[in-house]
Amino acid sequence: MFESAFIPQSPQAQLRRDAMLERIAQLRALEDRAASASARSKPVFDKRGQLLPRERVALLLDPGTPYVPLCSLAGYLQDNPDPEKSVPGGGVVAGMGFVAGVRCMVVASDSGIEAGAIQARGLEKILRVQEIALENKLPFVHLVESAGANLTKYKVEGFVLGGSLFRNLARLSAAGIPVITVQHGSGTAGGAYMPGLSDIVVMVRGRSRAFLAGPPLLMAATGEVATEEELGGAEMHTGVSGLGEYLAEDDREALGLARRLMGQLLARAPTPALPQRGREPSGDASSLPPPLGEGWGGGSAPAPHFNADDLLALMPPHHREPVDMREIIARLVDASDLLEFKALYGAATLCIQARIHGHAVGIISNNGPIDVAGANKATHFIQWMCQLGHPLIYLQNTTGYMVGKESEQGGMIKHGSKMIQAVTNATVPQITIQCGASFGAGNYGMCGRGFAPRFLFSWPQARTAVMGGEQAARTMQIVAEAGMARKGITPDPAQMQAQFDHIVNVFERQADAFHTSGLVLDDGVIDPRDTRAVLAFCLATCAEAAARELRPMQFGVARM
């Protein structure tokens, strides 16, 4: 077993813990802001006899089972640059959970905000979760109530790229992955193709609407007058057009039908024992289930021998202080049992075999820059894990690949490239957690977003950038001063300092985990204490995908 040198009661640990808890509080406040903004529409929903979007998701999911929300900060600072006014989420609620015992992807229009109009980052969020569903063979359940595109914020790229949403629905169906849509409200123009490209559609009497042109556009385009029900109501579509298969009286019945439909998939899906949360559900469907790690006590695998709360105090609020990532790994893996590969060679790059909730994994992490030996070691380890068939987990905490004359002459570029080739072509699932720094090509070599890991989550204090802000500013300052010297110009100290401070601010602002998550550059920011549970869920998802037998078709299920 790993012997920890961490002292939880030390002043340094307390400072780090306070900083991390502050960031987690900010994260939860942002997530609550989106939920509160949606909940302000409750009187309108109540009057219409409807459930709020988060109520729908909560009723759809199996009570007491794990749920992993995805991309909850999507759109943060993109809808509004003011941190106090920006509402994250992209107008979409999405996550992985269990419905009638089936592990699946659940997506819901957040129709409490702007009537569910699709936002730019909301589109990216839907595309990302569709990609996750396709790669992991997850049935896709879509709870639709969307006003479509917000024409007052129209951007042509949103229209063009929005077609990928429909393409992905067709790809899911053709791959043999069921797509089930519950049409809670409107689906206009392009939004009408969401039910049109689903395998099964449940509609709600008096509420569901799906038409290519609503009454106002129809009148403007053709002069024809028709009611919403005649054009695209639930009764018309389930009884005349055939767009819908099932007609429900209200949201609750519609969700019950969706659960029954998902239950029919059990004959096709492996049914491992579901890890439970460790406490009985309250039965309150007013919001989503709590984050995965809160009270989640699934599985019979031996727990780590160290307290998960230590993860709050191990990572500094910046990347200037060293961290022994073995301390973090020991708090994530079964029985804190670490088998370190080539421990004395390329020592700043950690390659460790372990288990997480019984799943054998290879873990790669960083105790410093990646040098020539570290790159070669990681390349060897990745190939070894591929031979064994063990998933790879990358715990990012690196300032990048080593620079300098000795490193360059030692072949850093070619050896770093070799590691990147191994990451790119690995034949096992790869999961990335951005724990601390993720700078330069280290982001690439440690399976950053550009290298398509199955899942990628960030800790609240993670930083992602081509380099640190001060390094970038100093680089630009050296270049500028050299240029002035060639022209015989004396630099203005005040002007140079102002430029330095500006560059630092630009880099630091964009490196922030909340900012990058707002750009959908990860699958969500998580509480470090939830990391083991999130990894366990993702590993189980990958294992189930490998075991699940699909029945692909040349085309998706066509509506009859």
Coordinates of C-alpha atoms in Angstrom, one line a residue:
M1 CA 0.0 0.0 0.0
F2 CA 1.1 3.6 -0.7
E3 CA 2.6 5.4 2.3
S4 CA 1.3 9.0 2.3
A5 CA 3.5 11.9 3.5
F6 CA 0.5 14.3 3.4
I7 CA -0.3 16.1 6.6
P8 CA -4.0 17.2 6.5
Q9 CA -3.6 19.5 9.5
S10 CA -0.7 21.6 8.1
P11 CA -1.2 25.3 7.4
Q12 CA -0.4 24.8 3.7
A13 CA -3.1 22.1 3.5
Q14 CA -5.7 24.3 5.2
L15 CA -5.0 27.2 2.8
R16 CA -5.3 24.9 -0.2
R17 CA -8.5 23.3 1.2
D18 CA -10.1 26.8 1.7
A19 CA -9.2 27.8 -1.8
M20 CA -10.7 24.7 -3.3
L21 CA -13.8 24.9 -1.3
E22 CA -14.3 28.5 -2.4
R23 CA -14.1 27.4 -6.0
I24 CA -16.5 24.5 -5.5
A25 CA -18.9 27.0 -3.9
Q26 CA -18.6 29.2 -7.0
L27 CA -19.3 26.1 -9.2
R28 CA -22.4 25.1 -7.3
A29 CA -23.7 28.7 -7.3
L30 CA -23.3 28.9 -11.1
E31 CA -25.2 25.6 -11.5
D32 CA -27.9 26.8 -9.1
R33 CA -28.2 30.0 -11.1
A34 CA -29.2 28.1 -14.1
A35 CA -31.7 26.0 -12.2
S36 CA -33.1 29.1 -10.5
A37 CA -33.5 30.9 -13.8
S38 CA -35.4 28.0 -15.2
A39 CA -37.5 27.6 -12.0
R40 CA -38.7 31.2 -12.3
S41 CA -41.0 29.9 -15.1
K42 CA -42.8 27.5 -12.7
P43 CA -46.0 29.6 -12.4
V44 CA -46.3 29.4 -16.2
F45 CA -45.6 25.7 -16.3
D46 CA -48.1 25.1 -13.5
K47 CA -50.8 27.0 -15.3
R48 CA -50.2 24.8 -18.4
G49 CA -50.2 21.6 -16.3
Q50 CA -46.5 21.0 -17.2
L51 CA -43.4 19.9 -15.3
L52 CA -40.2 22.0 -15.3
P53 CA -37.4 20.5 -17.3
R54 CA -35.4 19.4 -14.3
E55 CA -38.5 17.8 -12.8
R56 CA -39.0 15.8 -16.0
V57 CA -35.4 14.5 -15.9
A58 CA -35.7 13.6 -12.2
L59 CA -38.9 11.7 -12.8
L60 CA -37.4 9.9 -15.8
L61 CA -34.3 8.6 -13.9
D62 CA -34.3 5.6 -11.6
P63 CA -34.3 6.9 -8.0
G64 CA -31.2 6.2 -6.0
T65 CA -29.0 5.4 -8.9
P66 CA -25.9 7.2 -10.1
Y67 CA -26.3 10.2 -12.4
V68 CA -23.4 12.2 -14.0
P69 CA -24.4 15.7 -15.3
L70 CA -22.5 16.8 -18.3
C71 CA -21.3 20.3 -19.5
S72 CA -23.2 22.1 -16.8
L73 CA -21.2 25.3 -17.4
A74 CA -21.7 25.3 -21.2
G75 CA -22.1 28.9 -22.4
Y76 CA -20.8 30.5 -19.2
L77 CA -19.5 34.0 -20.1
Q78 CA -20.5 33.4 -23.7
D79 CA -24.1 34.5 -23.4
N80 CA -23.0 37.5 -21.2
P81 CA -19.5 38.5 -20.4
D82 CA -20.5 39.7 -16.9
P83 CA -19.7 36.8 -14.5
E84 CA -22.6 37.9 -12.3
K85 CA -25.2 37.8 -15.1
S86 CA -24.1 34.9 -17.2
V87 CA -26.4 31.9 -17.0
P88 CA -24.5 28.6 -17.7
G89 CA -25.9 25.4 -19.2
G90 CA -26.5 26.4 -22.8
G91 CA -30.3 26.0 -22.4
V92 CA -29.9 22.3 -22.2
V93 CA -29.9 19.8 -19.3
A94 CA -27.8 16.7 -20.1
G95 CA -26.3 13.7 -18.2
M96 CA -25.8 10.0 -18.0
G97 CA -27.9 7.9 -15.8
F98 CA -30.2 4.9 -15.5
V99 CA -33.8 4.7 -16.8
A100 CA -35.7 1.5 -16.1
G101 CA -32.4 -0.2 -15.3
V102 CA -30.8 0.9 -18.6
R103 CA -27.7 3.1 -18.7
C104 CA -28.4 5.9 -21.1
M105 CA -27.9 9.5 -22.1
V106 CA -30.7 11.9 -21.1
V107 CA -31.0 15.3 -22.7
A108 CA -33.7 17.9 -22.0
S109 CA -34.5 21.3 -23.5
D110 CA -34.3 23.8 -20.6
S111 CA -37.6 25.4 -21.7
G112 CA -37.8 27.4 -18.5
I113 CA -35.1 29.7 -20.1
E114 CA -35.9 31.5 -23.3
A115 CA -38.6 28.9 -24.1
G116 CA -35.8 26.3 -24.7
A117 CA -34.4 28.3 -27.6
I118 CA -31.1 26.7 -28.8
Q119 CA -28.1 28.6 -27.7
A120 CA -24.7 28.5 -29.5
R121 CA -22.9 26.6 -26.8
G122 CA -26.0 24.6 -26.2
L123 CA -25.7 23.3 -29.7
E124 CA -22.1 22.3 -29.0
K125 CA -23.2 20.7 -25.8
I126 CA -25.9 18.5 -27.5
L127 CA -23.4 17.6 -30.2
R128 CA -20.9 16.5 -27.6
V129 CA -23.3 14.3 -25.6
Q130 CA -24.5 12.8 -28.9
E131 CA -20.9 11.9 -29.6
I132 CA -20.6 10.4 -26.1
A133 CA -23.7 8.3 -26.6
L134 CA -22.5 7.1 -30.0
E135 CA -19.1 6.1 -28.8
N136 CA -20.4 4.4 -25.7
K137 CA -23.5 2.8 -27.3
L138 CA -25.8 4.7 -24.9
P139 CA -29.6 4.8 -25.7
F140 CA -30.5 8.4 -26.3
V141 CA -33.6 9.9 -24.5
H142 CA -34.5 13.4 -25.6
L143 CA -37.1 15.5 -23.7
V144 CA -37.9 18.2 -26.3
E145 CA -39.6 21.5 -25.8
S146 CA -37.8 24.1 -27.8
A147 CA -38.6 27.4 -29.5
G148 CA -35.9 26.5 -32.0
A149 CA -33.3 29.1 -32.9
N150 CA -33.6 32.6 -31.4
L151 CA -34.1 34.7 -34.5
T152 CA -33.1 37.9 -32.7
K153 CA -29.6 36.3 -32.1
Y154 CA -29.4 34.6 -35.5
K155 CA -26.0 33.5 -36.7
V156 CA -25.6 31.7 -40.0
E157 CA -23.0 29.3 -38.6
G158 CA -25.6 28.1 -36.0
F159 CA -28.0 27.3 -38.8
V160 CA -25.4 25.4 -40.9
L161 CA -23.7 23.6 -38.0
G162 CA -27.0 22.8 -36.4
G163 CA -27.5 20.2 -39.1
S164 CA -25.0 18.0 -37.3
L165 CA -27.5 17.5 -34.5
F166 CA -29.9 15.8 -36.9
R167 CA -27.1 13.9 -38.7
N168 CA -26.1 12.5 -35.3
L169 CA -29.6 11.3 -34.5
A170 CA -29.6 9.4 -37.8
R171 CA -26.1 8.0 -37.0
L172 CA -27.3 6.8 -33.6
S173 CA -30.3 5.0 -35.0
A174 CA -28.3 3.4 -37.9
A175 CA -25.7 2.2 -35.4
G176 CA -28.5 0.3 -33.6
I177 CA -28.6 2.7 -30.6
P178 CA -32.3 3.5 -29.7
V179 CA -33.4 7.2 -29.9
I180 CA -36.5 8.0 -27.9
T181 CA -38.1 11.4 -27.9
V182 CA -40.7 12.8 -25.6
Q183 CA -42.2 15.9 -27.2
H184 CA -43.3 18.0 -24.3
G185 CA -43.9 21.2 -26.2
S186 CA -43.0 22.9 -29.5
G187 CA -40.6 21.7 -32.1
T188 CA -40.7 24.2 -35.0
A189 CA -38.8 24.2 -38.3
G190 CA -35.5 22.4 -37.8
G191 CA -36.7 21.4 -34.3
A192 CA -39.4 19.3 -36.0
Y193 CA -36.7 16.9 -37.2
M194 CA -35.8 16.0 -33.7
P195 CA -38.9 13.8 -33.4
G196 CA -38.7 13.0 -37.1
L197 CA -35.3 11.5 -36.7
S198 CA -36.1 9.5 -33.6
D199 CA -37.0 5.8 -33.5
I200 CA -39.9 6.3 -31.1
V201 CA -41.9 9.5 -30.2
V202 CA -44.2 10.1 -27.3
M203 CA -46.4 13.2 -27.5
V204 CA -48.5 15.0 -25.0
R205 CA -52.1 15.9 -25.7
G206 CA -52.7 19.6 -26.0
R207 CA -49.0 20.5 -25.5
S208 CA -46.9 18.8 -28.2
R209 CA -46.4 20.7 -31.4
A210 CA -44.2 19.8 -34.4
F211 CA -44.4 21.6 -37.7
L212 CA -42.0 22.9 -40.3
A213 CA -43.8 26.2 -40.4
G214 CA -46.0 27.5 -37.6
P215 CA -49.2 29.5 -38.2
P216 CA -47.5 32.9 -38.4
L217 CA -44.8 31.7 -40.9
L218 CA -47.5 29.7 -42.9
M219 CA -49.6 32.8 -43.2
A220 CA -46.6 34.9 -44.2
A221 CA -45.4 32.4 -46.8
T222 CA -48.6 31.0 -48.3
G223 CA -51.5 33.0 -46.9
E224 CA -53.0 29.7 -45.6
V225 CA -54.7 29.9 -42.2
A226 CA -54.5 26.9 -39.8
T227 CA -54.5 26.3 -36.1
E228 CA -51.5 24.8 -34.3
E229 CA -53.4 21.6 -33.7
E230 CA -54.3 21.2 -37.3
L231 CA -50.7 21.9 -38.4
G232 CA -48.8 19.9 -35.8
G233 CA -50.7 18.9 -32.7
A234 CA -50.2 15.7 -30.7
E235 CA -53.6 14.2 -31.8
M236 CA -52.9 15.0 -35.4
H237 CA -49.4 13.5 -35.4
T238 CA -50.4 10.3 -33.5
G239 CA -53.6 9.8 -35.5
V240 CA -53.0 11.3 -38.9
S241 CA -49.4 12.0 -39.9
G242 CA -47.9 9.1 -37.9
L243 CA -45.1 11.2 -36.5
G244 CA -45.9 10.1 -33.0
E245 CA -46.3 6.5 -31.7
Y246 CA -47.8 7.2 -28.2
L247 CA -50.2 9.9 -27.0
A248 CA -50.0 10.8 -23.3
E249 CA -52.4 13.0 -21.3
D250 CA -49.6 14.9 -19.5
D251 CA -45.9 15.1 -18.8
R252 CA -46.0 12.5 -16.1
E253 CA -47.7 9.9 -18.3
A254 CA -45.3 10.7 -21.1
L255 CA -42.3 10.1 -18.9
G256 CA -43.9 6.9 -17.6
L257 CA -44.3 5.7 -21.2
A258 CA -40.6 6.5 -21.9
R259 CA -39.6 4.5 -18.9
R260 CA -41.7 1.5 -20.1
L261 CA -40.1 1.8 -23.6
M262 CA -36.6 1.8 -22.0
G263 CA -37.5 -1.2 -20.0
Q264 CA -38.1 -3.1 -23.2
L265 CA -34.4 -2.6 -24.0
L266 CA -33.2 -4.7 -21.0
A267 CA -33.4 -7.9 -23.1
R268 CA -30.6 -6.4 -25.2
A269 CA -28.5 -4.6 -22.6
P270 CA -26.2 -6.2 -20.0
T271 CA -27.6 -5.6 -16.5
P272 CA -24.7 -5.3 -14.0
A273 CA -25.6 -4.7 -10.4
L274 CA -26.4 -1.0 -10.1
P275 CA -24.3 0.9 -7.5
Q276 CA -26.6 2.7 -5.1
R277 CA -26.2 6.1 -3.5
G278 CA -26.1 4.8 0.0
R279 CA -29.3 6.6 1.1
E280 CA -32.9 6.4 0.2
P281 CA -34.2 8.9 -2.4
S282 CA -36.4 11.6 -1.0
G283 CA -39.0 11.3 -3.7
D284 CA -38.7 15.0 -4.4
A285 CA -38.8 15.5 -8.1
S286 CA -38.3 19.2 -8.0
S287 CA -34.7 19.0 -9.1
L288 CA -32.0 16.8 -10.6
P289 CA -30.4 14.1 -8.4
P290 CA -27.5 15.3 -6.3
P291 CA -24.0 15.1 -7.8
L292 CA -22.7 11.6 -8.2
G293 CA -20.3 11.6 -5.3
E294 CA -22.6 12.8 -2.5
G295 CA -23.5 9.8 -0.5
W296 CA -22.6 7.5 -3.4
G297 CA -21.4 4.2 -1.9
G298 CA -21.6 1.7 -4.8
G299 CA -19.7 -1.5 -5.4
S300 CA -17.9 -3.9 -3.2
A301 CA -14.4 -3.0 -4.3
P302 CA -12.0 -2.0 -1.4
A303 CA -12.1 1.7 -0.8
P304 CA -8.9 3.8 -0.8
H305 CA -7.2 3.8 2.6
F306 CA -7.1 7.6 2.7
N307 CA -9.9 10.2 3.0
A308 CA -11.3 11.6 -0.2
D309 CA -11.5 15.0 1.6
D310 CA -7.7 15.2 1.4
L311 CA -8.2 15.8 -2.4
L312 CA -9.4 19.3 -1.4
A313 CA -6.1 20.2 0.1
L314 CA -3.6 18.4 -2.1
M315 CA -3.8 20.6 -5.2
P316 CA -2.6 24.2 -4.9
P317 CA -4.7 27.1 -6.3
H318 CA -1.9 27.7 -8.8
H319 CA 0.7 25.7 -10.6
R320 CA 3.8 27.1 -8.9
E321 CA 3.9 24.6 -6.0
P322 CA 4.9 21.0 -6.7
V323 CA 2.4 18.2 -6.0
D324 CA 3.2 14.5 -5.7
M325 CA 0.4 13.1 -7.8
R326 CA 0.8 9.7 -6.2
E327 CA -0.9 11.2 -3.2
I328 CA -4.0 12.0 -5.4
I329 CA -3.9 8.6 -7.1
A330 CA -3.8 6.8 -3.7
R331 CA -7.1 8.5 -2.9
L332 CA -8.8 7.3 -6.1
V333 CA -7.8 3.7 -6.5
D334 CA -8.9 0.5 -4.7
A335 CA -7.1 -0.1 -1.5
S336 CA -4.6 2.7 -2.4
D337 CA -2.7 -0.1 -4.2
L338 CA -0.3 1.4 -6.7
L339 CA 2.0 -0.7 -9.0
E340 CA 4.4 1.9 -10.4
F341 CA 6.0 1.2 -13.8
K342 CA 9.7 2.2 -14.3
A343 CA 9.6 4.2 -11.1
L344 CA 13.3 5.3 -11.3
Y345 CA 13.2 6.2 -15.0
G346 CA 11.7 9.4 -16.2
A347 CA 10.6 9.9 -12.6
A348 CA 8.6 13.1 -13.2
T349 CA 6.2 11.2 -15.4
L350 CA 4.1 8.7 -13.4
C351 CA 2.9 5.5 -15.0
I352 CA 0.8 3.4 -12.5
Q353 CA -1.3 0.3 -12.7
A354 CA -4.2 0.1 -10.3
R355 CA -7.9 -0.7 -10.0
I356 CA -10.9 1.6 -9.6
H357 CA -14.1 -0.1 -8.4
G358 CA -12.6 -3.3 -9.7
H359 CA -11.7 -2.0 -13.2
A360 CA -8.0 -2.6 -14.0
V361 CA -6.6 0.7 -15.3
G362 CA -3.3 2.4 -16.3
I363 CA -2.8 5.9 -14.9
I364 CA -0.5 8.5 -16.3
S365 CA 0.3 11.7 -14.4
N366 CA 2.9 14.3 -13.9
N367 CA 5.2 15.4 -11.1
G368 CA 6.9 17.9 -13.4
P369 CA 7.6 18.6 -17.1
I370 CA 7.6 15.7 -19.4
D371 CA 11.3 15.0 -20.4
V372 CA 12.8 12.6 -22.9
A373 CA 12.8 9.7 -20.5
G374 CA 9.3 10.5 -19.4
A375 CA 8.0 10.6 -23.0
N376 CA 9.6 7.3 -23.8
K377 CA 8.3 5.7 -20.6
A378 CA 4.7 6.9 -21.2
T379 CA 4.9 5.6 -24.8
H380 CA 6.0 2.2 -23.6
F381 CA 3.3 2.2 -20.9
I382 CA 0.5 3.2 -23.3
Q383 CA 1.4 0.3 -25.6
W384 CA 1.6 -2.1 -22.6
M385 CA -1.9 -1.1 -21.5
C386 CA -3.2 -1.5 -25.0
Q387 CA -1.8 -5.0 -25.1
L388 CA -3.5 -5.8 -21.8
G389 CA -6.8 -4.1 -22.8
H390 CA -6.8 -1.8 -19.8
P391 CA -8.3 1.7 -20.1
L392 CA -6.0 4.6 -19.6
I393 CA -6.6 7.5 -17.2
Y394 CA -4.7 10.7 -17.6
L395 CA -4.4 13.0 -14.5
Q396 CA -3.1 16.2 -16.0
N397 CA -0.8 18.4 -14.0
T398 CA 2.0 19.5 -16.3
T399 CA 3.7 22.6 -17.5
G400 CA 4.4 20.8 -20.8
Y401 CA 7.4 19.1 -22.4
M402 CA 10.9 20.0 -21.2
V403 CA 12.7 22.8 -23.1
G404 CA 16.3 23.8 -23.2
K405 CA 19.5 23.0 -25.2
E406 CA 20.0 19.6 -23.5
S407 CA 16.4 18.6 -24.0
E408 CA 16.4 19.7 -27.7
Q409 CA 19.6 17.9 -28.4
G410 CA 18.3 14.8 -26.7
G411 CA 15.5 14.6 -29.2
M412 CA 12.6 16.0 -27.1
I413 CA 10.5 16.8 -30.3
K414 CA 10.8 13.3 -31.7
H415 CA 10.3 11.5 -28.4
G416 CA 7.3 13.8 -27.5
S417 CA 5.9 13.2 -30.9
K418 CA 6.2 9.4 -30.3
M419 CA 4.2 9.8 -27.1
I420 CA 1.5 11.8 -28.9
Q421 CA 1.3 9.1 -31.6
A422 CA 0.8 6.5 -28.9
V423 CA -2.0 8.6 -27.3
T424 CA -3.6 9.2 -30.7
N425 CA -3.7 5.6 -31.7
A426 CA -4.3 3.9 -28.4
T427 CA -6.8 1.0 -28.8
V428 CA -8.3 1.2 -25.2
P429 CA -10.7 3.8 -23.8
Q430 CA -9.0 6.9 -22.5
I431 CA -10.3 9.2 -19.8
T432 CA -8.8 12.5 -18.8
I433 CA -9.1 14.5 -15.6
Q434 CA -7.5 18.0 -15.7
C435 CA -6.4 18.3 -12.1
G436 CA -3.9 21.2 -12.2
A437 CA -1.8 22.8 -15.0
S438 CA -2.4 21.7 -18.6
F439 CA 0.0 23.8 -20.5
G440 CA 1.5 23.6 -24.0
A441 CA 2.0 20.4 -25.8
G442 CA 1.6 18.7 -22.4
N443 CA -2.1 19.1 -23.0
Y444 CA -1.8 17.1 -26.1
G445 CA 0.5 14.4 -24.8
M446 CA -1.7 13.9 -21.8
C447 CA -4.8 13.3 -24.0
G448 CA -6.4 16.7 -24.0
R449 CA -9.7 17.6 -25.7
G450 CA -8.1 17.6 -29.2
F451 CA -7.2 13.9 -28.8
A452 CA -10.8 12.8 -28.2
P453 CA -10.7 11.0 -24.9
R454 CA -13.9 9.1 -24.1
F455 CA -14.5 11.5 -21.2
L456 CA -12.7 14.6 -20.0
F457 CA -13.5 16.4 -16.7
S458 CA -11.8 19.3 -14.9
W459 CA -11.2 20.2 -11.3
P460 CA -12.3 23.7 -10.3
Q461 CA -8.7 25.0 -10.1
A462 CA -7.4 23.5 -13.3
R463 CA -5.7 25.8 -15.8
T464 CA -5.4 25.2 -19.5
A465 CA -3.3 27.3 -21.9
V466 CA -0.5 27.3 -24.4
M467 CA 1.7 28.5 -21.6
G468 CA 1.4 30.4 -18.3
G469 CA 0.3 34.1 -18.5
E470 CA 3.6 35.4 -17.1
Q471 CA 5.6 33.3 -19.5
A472 CA 3.6 34.6 -22.4
A473 CA 3.9 38.2 -21.3
R474 CA 7.7 37.8 -20.7
T475 CA 8.1 36.2 -24.1
M476 CA 6.3 39.1 -25.8
Q477 CA 8.2 41.6 -23.8
I478 CA 11.6 40.1 -24.8
V479 CA 10.5 40.1 -28.5
A480 CA 9.2 43.7 -28.3
E481 CA 12.3 45.0 -26.5
A482 CA 14.6 43.3 -29.1
G483 CA 12.6 44.9 -31.9
M484 CA 12.9 48.3 -30.4
A485 CA 16.6 47.9 -29.8
R486 CA 17.1 47.1 -33.5
K487 CA 15.4 50.4 -34.3
G488 CA 17.3 52.3 -31.6
I489 CA 14.1 53.0 -29.6
T490 CA 14.2 53.1 -25.8
P491 CA 11.3 51.2 -24.3
D492 CA 8.8 53.1 -22.2
P493 CA 8.7 51.2 -18.8
A494 CA 5.1 52.1 -18.1
Q495 CA 3.9 51.1 -21.5
M496 CA 5.8 47.8 -21.4
Q497 CA 4.4 47.1 -17.9
A498 CA 0.8 47.8 -19.2
Q499 CA 1.3 45.4 -22.1
F500 CA 2.7 42.8 -19.7
D501 CA -0.2 43.1 -17.4
H502 CA -2.7 43.0 -20.3
I503 CA -1.2 39.8 -21.7
V504 CA -1.2 38.1 -18.2
N505 CA -4.8 39.0 -17.7
V506 CA -5.9 37.7 -21.1
F507 CA -4.1 34.4 -20.6
E508 CA -5.2 33.9 -16.9
R509 CA -8.8 34.7 -17.7
Q510 CA -9.0 32.2 -20.6
A511 CA -7.0 29.5 -18.7
D512 CA -9.6 29.4 -15.9
A513 CA -11.5 26.0 -15.7
F514 CA -14.9 27.8 -15.6
H515 CA -14.0 29.7 -18.8
T516 CA -12.8 26.6 -20.7
S517 CA -15.8 24.6 -19.5
G518 CA -18.1 27.4 -20.7
L519 CA -16.6 26.8 -24.2
V520 CA -17.4 23.1 -23.9
L521 CA -13.7 22.2 -23.8
D522 CA -14.5 19.6 -21.2
D523 CA -17.4 17.4 -20.2
G524 CA -17.9 19.3 -16.9
V525 CA -16.2 20.6 -13.8
I526 CA -16.3 18.2 -10.9
D527 CA -15.7 18.3 -7.1
P528 CA -12.3 16.5 -6.6
R529 CA -14.0 14.3 -4.0
D530 CA -16.3 13.0 -6.7
T531 CA -13.5 11.9 -8.9
R532 CA -13.4 8.2 -7.9
A533 CA -17.1 7.9 -8.4
V534 CA -17.1 9.7 -11.7
L535 CA -14.2 7.5 -13.0
A536 CA -16.0 4.4 -11.8
F537 CA -19.2 5.4 -13.7
C538 CA -17.2 6.2 -16.8
L539 CA -15.2 3.0 -16.7
A540 CA -18.4 1.0 -16.2
T541 CA -19.9 2.8 -19.1
C542 CA -16.9 1.9 -21.3
A543 CA -17.1 -1.8 -20.2
E544 CA -20.8 -2.0 -20.8
A545 CA -20.3 -0.5 -24.3
A546 CA -17.7 -3.2 -25.1
A547 CA -20.2 -5.9 -24.0
R548 CA -23.3 -4.4 -25.5
E549 CA -24.3 -6.0 -28.8
L550 CA -25.9 -3.6 -31.3
R551 CA -27.9 -4.4 -34.4
P552 CA -26.7 -1.7 -36.9
M553 CA -28.7 -1.0 -40.0
Q554 CA -27.8 0.6 -43.3
F555 CA -30.2 3.5 -42.4
G556 CA -31.8 4.6 -39.2
V557 CA -35.3 3.6 -38.3
A558 CA -37.5 5.5 -40.8
R559 CA -40.9 6.9 -39.7
M560 CA -43.8 5.1 -41.2

